[in-house]
Amino acid sequence: MTYTVTFWGTRGSIPTPGPSTSRYGGNTPCVAVEGAGGQLVVLDAGTGIRALGLDLVAKQNGAAKVEILLSHAHWDHIQGLPHFKPFFAPGNSVRIWGSRQGTTSLEAILRQQMDPAVFPVPLDALSAKLTVQQVDTDDFSIGEFRVRTIKLRHPGTTLGFRLTPAKGGEPSMAYVTDNELGTGGDYDVSKTWRRDFVTFLNGVDLLIHDAMYTPKELEQHRGWGHSTSEEAVILAQDADAKKLVLFHHEPEHGDAEMDAVLADARKFAKKRGGSLDVDAAREGMKVTL
Ligand SMILES: [Zn+2]
Ligand SMILES: [Zn+2]
C-alpha cells in the first residue's frame, strides 16, 4: 500500500504571501494524504485548503466525499474552511473531525467562524452535507486508514495524528504540529507524555513535525506551544522515524532563512548519527510512502 502526501500549506500562524516565501510557501497548514485505494484524508484546513478544494473540484467525478482532520481550531488551522469549494456544491459531503475546546463544541467553534458578523455565508447555508465529528484521544477508521490520536503540548486541546492502513501493515505517517517539545508551557498532558509520545510515533515512515523556531527564537517564545528543528530531529531519532519533514514555518522566515534552517537541521541530524532523512515542507511538495 502506498500513500501520497501533498503539502498545500506549510506556514505557521498567518499567511505570508510574496516573493520572499515563494519556494517554501505562504499558505497556512493543510496536508492531503491519499491512500492506494483513493481515500483522501485532509490534515488541517489552513489557507492551503483553498487550492486543494479547487483541485478536487477540477478532478471531481460524481459527488465528492471529503474527510478533514483538525489538529485544533486556532485560526491558522481553520482559516481556509470558508473558502473550500467542495462546500458549495449539492451532493458533496464533508466530514470534519476534531476536538472540542474546553466546554465549547467543535461545531460551535466552526459556527462562530462563519457567524454573519464576520463571514457572509453561515455554516447552515452550505450546499454540501456537513458532519462535525467530535473526537477525544480515541482511535477511529476513515475508509482505508486507521487514525490514532494523541494530545500535544500546545495551548488548548491540540491533537497529533498517526495514520496507518486500516488492515494493518505499512506505511505509517504522523502529523504533529503546534507542539512544544521543550520545557516551556504548562499543558494538560500526563507526566509520562514524552515516553508515551515516542511510543506513539515509534518506527513511523514519515513524521511531519512543528519546527517553527530557531534555538535563539525559542528563548523568546517558551510556552507558546512550538518547537525548534533540532528538537524535532531529536524526537524523530528517538522514535526511529525514517523521514522528518519540518513544518509550520515561522512567518518571519523567508526562503533564504528556511534554506539555512534546513541545512542546520540536516547537519545536526548527521552529527547525531543514524540515517534519518530530513526535509522542510514546501508548498506543492509531494512525498510518496
Ligand atoms: Zn498553528
Ligand atoms: Zn496553534
Short mmCIF file of C-alpha atoms and ligand atoms in Angstrom, two decimals, residues 11-13 29 72 74 76-77 154 177-178 210 212 226 248, ligand 1:
data_model
loop_
_atom_site.label_atom_id
_atom_site.label_comp_id
_atom_site.label_asym_id
_atom_site.label_seq_id
_atom_site.Cartn_x
_atom_site.Cartn_y
_atom_site.Cartn_z
CA ARG A 11 3.33 28.18 7.10
CA GLY A 12 2.52 28.72 10.78
CA SER A 13 0.37 31.41 12.40
CA PRO A 29 -1.31 24.32 7.33
CA HIS A 72 -7.05 22.23 16.73
CA HIS A 74 -6.53 28.09 16.07
CA ASP A 76 -4.16 29.26 11.05
CA HIS A 77 -5.60 25.70 11.04
CA HIS A 154 0.07 23.38 22.95
CA THR A 177 2.06 20.36 14.50
CA ASP A 178 1.74 23.02 17.16
CA ASP A 210 6.38 21.58 14.07
CA MET A 212 8.79 26.86 13.96
CA HIS A 226 6.11 25.28 19.34
CA HIS A 248 4.65 25.19 10.49
ZN ZN B 1 -0.56 26.87 14.19
#
